[in-house]
XYZ file of C-alpha atoms in Angstrom:
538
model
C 107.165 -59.900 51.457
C 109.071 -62.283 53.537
C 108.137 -65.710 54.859
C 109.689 -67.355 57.600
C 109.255 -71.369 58.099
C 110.209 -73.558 60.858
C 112.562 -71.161 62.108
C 114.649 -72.604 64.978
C 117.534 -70.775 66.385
C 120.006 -72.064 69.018
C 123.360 -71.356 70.764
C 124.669 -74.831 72.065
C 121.836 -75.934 74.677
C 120.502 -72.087 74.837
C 117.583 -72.381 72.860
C 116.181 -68.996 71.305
C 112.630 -69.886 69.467
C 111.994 -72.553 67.886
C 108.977 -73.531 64.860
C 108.742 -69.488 63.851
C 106.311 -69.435 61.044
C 105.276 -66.033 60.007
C 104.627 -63.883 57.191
C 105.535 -60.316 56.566
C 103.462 -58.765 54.029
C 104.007 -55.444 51.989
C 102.570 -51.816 53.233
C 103.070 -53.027 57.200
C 106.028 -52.505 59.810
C 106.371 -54.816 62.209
C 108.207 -53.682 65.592
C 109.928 -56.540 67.418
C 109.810 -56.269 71.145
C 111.156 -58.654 73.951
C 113.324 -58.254 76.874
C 117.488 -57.722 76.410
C 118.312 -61.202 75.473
C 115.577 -62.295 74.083
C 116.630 -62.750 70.361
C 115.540 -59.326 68.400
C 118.729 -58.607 66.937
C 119.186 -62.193 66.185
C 115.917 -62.559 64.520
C 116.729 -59.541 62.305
C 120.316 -61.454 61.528
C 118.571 -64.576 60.340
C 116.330 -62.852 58.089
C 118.909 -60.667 56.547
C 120.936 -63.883 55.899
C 124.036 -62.674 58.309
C 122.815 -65.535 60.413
C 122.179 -69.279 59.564
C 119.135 -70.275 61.427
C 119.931 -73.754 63.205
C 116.665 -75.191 60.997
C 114.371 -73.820 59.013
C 114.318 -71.157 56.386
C 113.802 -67.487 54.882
C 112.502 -66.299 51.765
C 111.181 -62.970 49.896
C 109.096 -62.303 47.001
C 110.233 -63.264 43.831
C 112.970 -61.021 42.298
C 112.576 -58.638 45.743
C 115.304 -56.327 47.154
C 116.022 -56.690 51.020
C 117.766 -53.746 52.653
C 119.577 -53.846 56.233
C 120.636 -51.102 58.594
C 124.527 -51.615 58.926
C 126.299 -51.517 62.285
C 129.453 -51.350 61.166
C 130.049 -47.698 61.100
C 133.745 -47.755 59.364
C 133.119 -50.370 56.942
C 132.994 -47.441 54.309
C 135.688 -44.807 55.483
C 137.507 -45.046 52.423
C 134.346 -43.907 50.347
C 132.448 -40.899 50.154
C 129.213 -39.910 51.684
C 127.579 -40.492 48.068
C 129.008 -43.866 47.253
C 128.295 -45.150 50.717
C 124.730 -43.867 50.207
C 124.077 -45.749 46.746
C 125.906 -48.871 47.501
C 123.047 -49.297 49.454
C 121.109 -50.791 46.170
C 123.820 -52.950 45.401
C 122.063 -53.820 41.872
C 122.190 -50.644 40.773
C 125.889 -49.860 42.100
C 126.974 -53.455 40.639
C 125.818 -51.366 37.637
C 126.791 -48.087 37.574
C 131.014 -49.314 38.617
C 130.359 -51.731 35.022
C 129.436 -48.742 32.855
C 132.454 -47.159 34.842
C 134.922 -49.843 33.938
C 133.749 -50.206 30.057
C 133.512 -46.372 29.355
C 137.248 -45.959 31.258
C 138.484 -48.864 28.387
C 141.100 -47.586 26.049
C 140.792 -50.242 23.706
C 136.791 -50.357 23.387
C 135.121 -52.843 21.590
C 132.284 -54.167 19.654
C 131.628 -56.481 22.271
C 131.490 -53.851 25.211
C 129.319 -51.700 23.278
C 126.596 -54.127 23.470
C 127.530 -54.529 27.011
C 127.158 -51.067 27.818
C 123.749 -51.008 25.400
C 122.439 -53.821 28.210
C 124.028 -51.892 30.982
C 122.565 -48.689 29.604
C 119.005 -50.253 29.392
C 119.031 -51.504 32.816
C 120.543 -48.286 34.596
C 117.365 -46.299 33.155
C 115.019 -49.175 34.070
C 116.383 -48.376 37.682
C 116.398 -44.928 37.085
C 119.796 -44.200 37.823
C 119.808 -41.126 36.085
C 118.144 -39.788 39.403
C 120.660 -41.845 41.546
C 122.647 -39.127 43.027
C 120.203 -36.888 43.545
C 117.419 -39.437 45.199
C 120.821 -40.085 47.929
C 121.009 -36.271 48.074
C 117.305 -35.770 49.170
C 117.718 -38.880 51.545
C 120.921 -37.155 53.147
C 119.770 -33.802 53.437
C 116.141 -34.995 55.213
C 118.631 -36.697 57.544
C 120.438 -33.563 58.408
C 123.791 -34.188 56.453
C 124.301 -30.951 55.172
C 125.351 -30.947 50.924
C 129.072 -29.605 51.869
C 129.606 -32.914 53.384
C 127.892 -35.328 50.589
C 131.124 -35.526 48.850
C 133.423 -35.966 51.584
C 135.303 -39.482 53.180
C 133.029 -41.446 55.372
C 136.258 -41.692 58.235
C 136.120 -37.252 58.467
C 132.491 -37.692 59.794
C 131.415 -38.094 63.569
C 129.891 -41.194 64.868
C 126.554 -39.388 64.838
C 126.936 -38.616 61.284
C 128.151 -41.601 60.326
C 124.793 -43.240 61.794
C 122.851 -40.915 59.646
C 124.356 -42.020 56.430
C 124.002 -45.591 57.415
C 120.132 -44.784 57.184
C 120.693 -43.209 54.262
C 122.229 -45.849 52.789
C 119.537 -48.534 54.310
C 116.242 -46.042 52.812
C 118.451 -45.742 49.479
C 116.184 -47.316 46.505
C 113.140 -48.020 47.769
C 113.942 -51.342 48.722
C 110.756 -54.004 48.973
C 112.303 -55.481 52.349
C 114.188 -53.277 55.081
C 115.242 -54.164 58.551
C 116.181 -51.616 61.033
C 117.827 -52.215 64.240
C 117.957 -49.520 66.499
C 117.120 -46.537 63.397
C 116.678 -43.707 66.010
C 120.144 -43.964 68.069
C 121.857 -40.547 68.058
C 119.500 -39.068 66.161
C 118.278 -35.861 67.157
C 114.374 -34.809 67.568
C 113.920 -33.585 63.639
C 115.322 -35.975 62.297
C 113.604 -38.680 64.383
C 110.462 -37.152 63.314
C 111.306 -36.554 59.771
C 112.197 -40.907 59.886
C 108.643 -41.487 61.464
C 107.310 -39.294 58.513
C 108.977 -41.088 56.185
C 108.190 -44.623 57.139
C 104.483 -44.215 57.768
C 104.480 -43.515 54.047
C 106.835 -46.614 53.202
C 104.826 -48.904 50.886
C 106.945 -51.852 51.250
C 107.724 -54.690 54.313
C 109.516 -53.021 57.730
C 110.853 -54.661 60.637
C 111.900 -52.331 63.507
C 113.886 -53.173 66.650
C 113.667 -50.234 69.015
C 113.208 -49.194 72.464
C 111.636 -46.002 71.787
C 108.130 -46.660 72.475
C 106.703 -42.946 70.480
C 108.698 -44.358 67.269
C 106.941 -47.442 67.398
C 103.223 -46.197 68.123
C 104.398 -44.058 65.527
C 105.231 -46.407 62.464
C 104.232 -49.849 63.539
C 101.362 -51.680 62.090
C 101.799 -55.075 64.230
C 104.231 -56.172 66.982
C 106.395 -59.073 66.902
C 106.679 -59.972 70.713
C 109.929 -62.594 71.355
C 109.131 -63.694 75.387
C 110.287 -67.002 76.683
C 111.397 -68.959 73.399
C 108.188 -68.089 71.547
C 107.496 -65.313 68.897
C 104.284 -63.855 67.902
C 102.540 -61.405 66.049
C 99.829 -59.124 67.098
C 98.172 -56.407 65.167
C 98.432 -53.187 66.479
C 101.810 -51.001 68.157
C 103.481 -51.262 71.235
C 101.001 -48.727 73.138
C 98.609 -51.388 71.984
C 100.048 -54.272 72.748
C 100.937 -53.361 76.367
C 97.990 -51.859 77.235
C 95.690 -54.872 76.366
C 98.215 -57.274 77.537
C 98.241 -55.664 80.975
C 94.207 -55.640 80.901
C 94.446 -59.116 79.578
C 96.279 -59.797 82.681
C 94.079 -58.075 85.036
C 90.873 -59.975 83.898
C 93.035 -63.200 84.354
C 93.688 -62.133 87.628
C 90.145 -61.619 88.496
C 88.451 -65.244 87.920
C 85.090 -63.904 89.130
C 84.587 -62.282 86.013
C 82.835 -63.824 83.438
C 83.533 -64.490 79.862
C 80.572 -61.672 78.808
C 82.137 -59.234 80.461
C 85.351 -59.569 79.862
C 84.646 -59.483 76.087
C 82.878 -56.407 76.383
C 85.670 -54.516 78.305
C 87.958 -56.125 75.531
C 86.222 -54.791 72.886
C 85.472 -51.340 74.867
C 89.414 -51.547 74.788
C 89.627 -51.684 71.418
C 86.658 -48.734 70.688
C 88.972 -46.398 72.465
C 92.100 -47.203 71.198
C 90.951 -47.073 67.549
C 89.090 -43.778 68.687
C 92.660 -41.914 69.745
C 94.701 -43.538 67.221
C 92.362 -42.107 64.474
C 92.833 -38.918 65.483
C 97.293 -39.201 65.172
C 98.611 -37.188 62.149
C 100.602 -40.397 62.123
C 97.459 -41.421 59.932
C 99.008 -43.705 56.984
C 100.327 -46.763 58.913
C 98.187 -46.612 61.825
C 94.675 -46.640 59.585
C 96.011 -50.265 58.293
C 96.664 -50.833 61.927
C 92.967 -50.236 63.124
C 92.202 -52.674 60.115
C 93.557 -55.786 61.962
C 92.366 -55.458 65.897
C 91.162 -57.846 67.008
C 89.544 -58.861 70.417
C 90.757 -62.666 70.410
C 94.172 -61.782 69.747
C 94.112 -60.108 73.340
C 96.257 -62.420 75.750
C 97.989 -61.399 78.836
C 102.281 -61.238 78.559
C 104.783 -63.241 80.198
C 106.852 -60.348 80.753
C 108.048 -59.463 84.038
C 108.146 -55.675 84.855
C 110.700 -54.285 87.707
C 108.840 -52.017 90.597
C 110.519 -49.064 90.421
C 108.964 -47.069 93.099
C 109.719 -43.984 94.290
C 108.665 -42.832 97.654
C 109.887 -39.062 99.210
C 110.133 -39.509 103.062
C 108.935 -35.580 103.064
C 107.018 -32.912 100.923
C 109.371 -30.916 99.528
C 109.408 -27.213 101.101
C 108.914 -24.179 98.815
C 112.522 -23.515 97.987
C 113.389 -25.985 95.819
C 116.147 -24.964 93.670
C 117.753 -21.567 92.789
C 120.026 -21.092 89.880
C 121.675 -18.215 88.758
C 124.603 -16.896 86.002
C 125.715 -20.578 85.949
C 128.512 -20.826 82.813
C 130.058 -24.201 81.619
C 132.730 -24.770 79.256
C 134.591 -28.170 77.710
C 137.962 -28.582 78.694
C 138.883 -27.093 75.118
C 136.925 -23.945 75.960
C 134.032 -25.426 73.757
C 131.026 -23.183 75.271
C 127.872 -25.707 76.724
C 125.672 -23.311 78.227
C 126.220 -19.712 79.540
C 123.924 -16.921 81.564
C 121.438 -19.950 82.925
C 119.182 -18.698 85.156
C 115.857 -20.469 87.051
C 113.833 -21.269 89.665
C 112.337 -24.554 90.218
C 109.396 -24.835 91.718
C 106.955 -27.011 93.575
C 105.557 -29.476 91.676
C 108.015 -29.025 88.596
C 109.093 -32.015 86.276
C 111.424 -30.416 84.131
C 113.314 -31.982 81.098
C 116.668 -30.038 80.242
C 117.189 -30.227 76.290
C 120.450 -28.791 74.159
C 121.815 -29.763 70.548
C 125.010 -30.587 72.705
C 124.618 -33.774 75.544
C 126.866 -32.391 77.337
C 125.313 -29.341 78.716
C 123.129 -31.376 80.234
C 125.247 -34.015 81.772
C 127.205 -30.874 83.113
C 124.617 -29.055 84.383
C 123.729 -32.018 86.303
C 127.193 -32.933 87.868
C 127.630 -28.709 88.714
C 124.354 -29.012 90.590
C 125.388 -32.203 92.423
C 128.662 -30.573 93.272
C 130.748 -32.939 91.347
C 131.840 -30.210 88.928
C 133.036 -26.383 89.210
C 131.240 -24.150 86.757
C 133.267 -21.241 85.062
C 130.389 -18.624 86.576
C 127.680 -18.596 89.106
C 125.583 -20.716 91.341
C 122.993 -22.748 93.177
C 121.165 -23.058 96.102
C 118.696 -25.954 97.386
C 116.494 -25.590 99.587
C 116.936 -26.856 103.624
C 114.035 -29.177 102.955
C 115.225 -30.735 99.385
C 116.815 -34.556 99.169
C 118.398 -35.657 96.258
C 118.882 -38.997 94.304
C 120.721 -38.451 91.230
C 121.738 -41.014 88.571
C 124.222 -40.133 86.318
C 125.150 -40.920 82.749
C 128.079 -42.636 82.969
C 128.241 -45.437 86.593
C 131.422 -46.858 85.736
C 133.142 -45.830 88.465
C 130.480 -47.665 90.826
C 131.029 -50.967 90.068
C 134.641 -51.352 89.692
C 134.732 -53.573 92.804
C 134.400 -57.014 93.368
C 131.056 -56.916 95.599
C 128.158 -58.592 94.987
C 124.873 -57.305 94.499
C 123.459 -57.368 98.088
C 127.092 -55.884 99.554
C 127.363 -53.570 96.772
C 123.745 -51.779 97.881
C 123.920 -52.246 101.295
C 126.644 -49.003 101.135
C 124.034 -46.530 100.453
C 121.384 -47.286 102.842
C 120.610 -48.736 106.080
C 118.926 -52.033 106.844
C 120.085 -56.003 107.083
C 120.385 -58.376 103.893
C 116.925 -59.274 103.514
C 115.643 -55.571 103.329
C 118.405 -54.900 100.920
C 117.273 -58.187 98.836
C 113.909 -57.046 98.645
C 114.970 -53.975 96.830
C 116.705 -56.190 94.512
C 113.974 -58.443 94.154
C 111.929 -55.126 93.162
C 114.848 -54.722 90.489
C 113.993 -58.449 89.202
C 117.097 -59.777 90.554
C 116.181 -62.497 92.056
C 117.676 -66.028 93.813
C 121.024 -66.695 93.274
C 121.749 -63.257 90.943
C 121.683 -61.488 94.165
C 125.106 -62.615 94.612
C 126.778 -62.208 91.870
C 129.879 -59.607 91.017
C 128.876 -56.397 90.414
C 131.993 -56.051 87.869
C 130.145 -58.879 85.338
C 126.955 -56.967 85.058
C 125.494 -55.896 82.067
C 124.649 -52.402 80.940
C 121.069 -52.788 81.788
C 122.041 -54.784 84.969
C 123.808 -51.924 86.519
C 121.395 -49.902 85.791
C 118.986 -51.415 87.523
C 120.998 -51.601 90.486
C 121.378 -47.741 90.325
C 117.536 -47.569 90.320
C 117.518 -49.618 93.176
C 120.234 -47.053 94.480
C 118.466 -44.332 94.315
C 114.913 -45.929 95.830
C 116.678 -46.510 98.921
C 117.304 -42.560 99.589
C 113.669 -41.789 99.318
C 114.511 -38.406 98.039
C 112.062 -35.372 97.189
C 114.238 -34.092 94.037
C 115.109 -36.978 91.477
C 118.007 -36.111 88.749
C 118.015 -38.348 85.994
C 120.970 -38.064 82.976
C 119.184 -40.174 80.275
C 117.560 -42.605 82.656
C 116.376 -45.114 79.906
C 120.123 -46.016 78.547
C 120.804 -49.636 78.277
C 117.113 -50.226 79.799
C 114.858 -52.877 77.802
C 111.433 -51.688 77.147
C 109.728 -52.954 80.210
C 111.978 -51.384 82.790
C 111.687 -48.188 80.658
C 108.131 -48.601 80.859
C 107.859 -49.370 84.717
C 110.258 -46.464 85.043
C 108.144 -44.196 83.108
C 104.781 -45.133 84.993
C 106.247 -44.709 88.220
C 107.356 -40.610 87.370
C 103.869 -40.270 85.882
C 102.585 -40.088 89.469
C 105.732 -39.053 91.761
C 105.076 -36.482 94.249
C 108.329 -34.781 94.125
C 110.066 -32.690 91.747
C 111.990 -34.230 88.471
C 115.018 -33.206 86.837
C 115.815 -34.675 83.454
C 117.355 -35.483 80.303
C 116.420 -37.973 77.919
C 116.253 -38.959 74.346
C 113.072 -40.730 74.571
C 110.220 -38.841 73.193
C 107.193 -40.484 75.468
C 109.533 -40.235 78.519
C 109.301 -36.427 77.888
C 106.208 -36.425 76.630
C 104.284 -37.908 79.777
C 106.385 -36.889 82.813
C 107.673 -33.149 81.200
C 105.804 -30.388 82.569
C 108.379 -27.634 82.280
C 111.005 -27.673 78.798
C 114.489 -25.848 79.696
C 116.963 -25.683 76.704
C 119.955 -24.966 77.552
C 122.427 -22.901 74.854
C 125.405 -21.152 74.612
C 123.454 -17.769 74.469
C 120.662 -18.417 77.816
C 117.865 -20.418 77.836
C 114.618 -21.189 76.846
C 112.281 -21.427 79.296
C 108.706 -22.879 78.829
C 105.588 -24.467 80.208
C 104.012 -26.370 77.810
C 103.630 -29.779 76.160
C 107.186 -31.523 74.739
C 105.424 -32.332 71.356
C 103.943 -29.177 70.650
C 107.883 -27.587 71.894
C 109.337 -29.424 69.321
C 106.649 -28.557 66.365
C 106.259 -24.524 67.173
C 107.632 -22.093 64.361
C 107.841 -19.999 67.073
C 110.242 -21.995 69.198
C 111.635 -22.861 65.937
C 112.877 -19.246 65.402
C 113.497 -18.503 69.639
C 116.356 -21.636 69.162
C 117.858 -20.642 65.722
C 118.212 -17.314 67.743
C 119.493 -18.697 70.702
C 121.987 -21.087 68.322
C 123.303 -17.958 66.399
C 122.116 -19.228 63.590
């Protein structure tokens, strides 16, 4: 458990929150939400103790273990994958390096031997016995293969390295555990072996994370942090925006009256507990259905770009043709080879591969910023294309501002281009500030804004929710739900996929896989399952 009083946090006159009194009790997960800036990360620090809140305090249970996700991912490059792992219950490793020390002593005494007796007692009481073999299980769920539990933390890639990190924040059961970001660079399985694993987590979780599926998937309550205040509401993000946004509709609509807006509430409610009894994610989300409530229903705060998309024409029936196309890394690394399809009218197809990079080449070959080793494409005479890439850097290394910067890709005078901006929530004076000081998610929004002015047919996308807070993800997301033109995508988001996907293309160094179907049942088929190992060489 861990109680938070009075908790005031503030950078010089920036004020974060202020009087945050809450409670975080065992067998829930709480998933903090709010907009970039808003004070997640923060509120995480001050809880952990990394952070001294400006007033107030934080406590735990008595004699309770709190656990934190570390972001430092070379702090432990001198120290194996094991060791990393276990100094994640830093009790028990306090412990185990003791016994170490006494049993390495040359000149052993009476005095150590009771030492070690105490030492003993306690290692069993923590059952250290299993110690190595609990971090094995924990590794090998994560996908670290056992070849590598032995080896140095600094001869493992970054993605790796975030694996163990988990590892080492899951070690020992702790009663307390904060996670900031868990599912970065984690592929699909293990993603989905995490959401397994936390949905049957007895203890206290807080989550920060902007993948919405991972959060319907664990969380028991939200923690929303909007405009200095934070609160908790029972129930996961789905939840939470969904009643918010009806919240915010009945507000809208004064006429109604208070009768009947308590029975669409609590019609709300009926349906939500209807569909979220029927998840496999059953553990957490049963406690979940527990809590809702109809007067905790109150509209947000939150502001939500309009990302709109709008094709000038219907796309004709040649859309795209590929065929043979090959692409290799500069080091003759093989991304994809023998790719060969046809898109077709009405097609919203997701492009998956164990590498990134197949994607993000696939998508600069067909955009003709990149020369495959082997075959081609053709577009159709009637197809327009607005295609956002993964990396913008090169962009935005100008000195424009905003307005000047997106007047070069589209015709119209400064208030037309403002308006697009405005659409982008940039809004008063921001519209005139440097492009070369924006943030991540500031540029991207400004590449959104891009690409709405071409009112294209064909939309590319290379991992279109990167350094997007959850509400532009989510405006993003709605708006593809219902766009009349054809979609081609990456992304590492599993409800992105899930709702706009119609089509699944993986791309391999051996072909493709090529299928029409539904992205979770893709990624749970034996039968895909064997079709990829195939494809891998495996």
């Amino acid at each position: 458990m861990i109680t938070v009083s009075n908790l005031a946090i503030q950078f010089g006159k920036r004020v974060l929150y202020n009087d945050v009194n809450m409670k975080f009790t065992n067998g829930n997960i709480y998933g903090v939400i709010g907009a970039n800036g808003a004070g997640k990360s923060t509120f995480l620090k001050a809880i952990s103790g990394e952070l001294e809140p400006t007033k107030g305090s934080v406590t735990l249970g008595p004699g309770e273990r709190l656990s934190v996700l570390s972001q430092d991912h070379f702090k432990f490059d001198e120290y194996t994958v094991m060791d990393t792992v276990m100094m994640g219950h830093t009790v028990l490793w306090d412990i185990m390096k003791q016994r170490e020390e006494l049993y390495a002593k040359t000149d052993f005494t009476d005095e150590d031997g009771l030492k070690v007796s105490e030492l003993e007692e306690k290692f069993a009481e923590l059952d250290g016995w299993n110690a190595e073999s609990d971090a094995a299980m924990l590794l090998s769920g994560l996908g670290i293969k056992e070849d590598k539990h032995y080896m140095k933390m600094g001869d493992l890639s970054g993605k790796e390295k975030v694996r163990v990190m988990l590892a080492q924040a899951l070690y020992g059961n702790p009663d307390n555990l904060l996670l900031d970001e868990p599912t970065n660079d984690l592929d699909m399985d293990t993603v989905t072996w995490l959401e397994e694993y936390l949905s049957n987590f007895e203890h206290t979780v807080l989550v920060v994370s902007h993948d919405r599926h991972f959060l319907d998937s664990v969380c028991t309550h939200t923690v929303d942090i909007d405009f200095g205040k934070v609160n908790m509401f029972a129930g996961n993000y789905s939840f939470w925006y969904e009643s918010s946004q009806l919240a915010l509709r009945q507000q809208q609509n004064q006429k109604a009256k208070a009768e009947e807006k308590k029975k669409e509430l609590e019609e709300f409610i009926r349906r939500f507990s209807a569909n979220v009894a029927k998840s496999k994610q059953t553990t957490s989300r049963k406690k979940m259905l527990e809590k809702l409530n109809v007067e905790e229903i109150k509209p947000s705060s939150r502001k939500y770009p309009g990302i709109i998309f709008t094709p000038d024409r219907e796309p004709g029936n040649q859309i795209l043709e590929v065929s043979g196309l090959r692409a290799e890394t500069e080091d003759g690394v093989v991304l994809f080879n023998d790719v060969n399809f046809n898109v077709e009218k009405g097609d919203k197809i997701v492009f998956l591969s164990r590498d990134p990079r197949a994607m993000t080449a696939l998508f600069e070959i067909i955009n003709g910023n990149r020369k495959p080793q082997a075959g081609k494409f053709d577009w159709g005479v009637t197809i327009t294309t607005a295609y956002l890439p993964l990396d913008n850097t090169d962009f935005f290394e100008c000195d424009l501002n905003l307005v000047d910067w997106l007047s070069q890709f589209g015709e119209g005078n400064e208030v037309y281009m403002k308006g697009f901006l405005g659409r982008m929530l940039f809004s008063g004076e921001e519209v005139l500030k440097k492009v070369n000081v924006l943030s991540g998610g500031e540029k991207m929004r400004c590449m959104i804004a891009r690409m709405q002015l071409r009112n294209a047919n064909c939309l590319i996308l290379d991992t279109p929710t990167n350094h997007l807070d959850l509400e532009s993800i989510q405006a993003f997301n709605n708006n593809l739900k219902s766009y009349k033109g054809n979609i081609l995508f990456a992304s590492h988001d599993h409800e992105f996929i899930e709702t706009v996907a119609n089509r699944i293309i993986e791309l391999t160094p051996n072909g493709i896989i090529d299928k029409m179907m539904e992205y979770d049942e893709y990624i749970t088929s034996d039968h895909i399952k064997e079709m990829r190992a195939r494809m891998y060489g495996e």
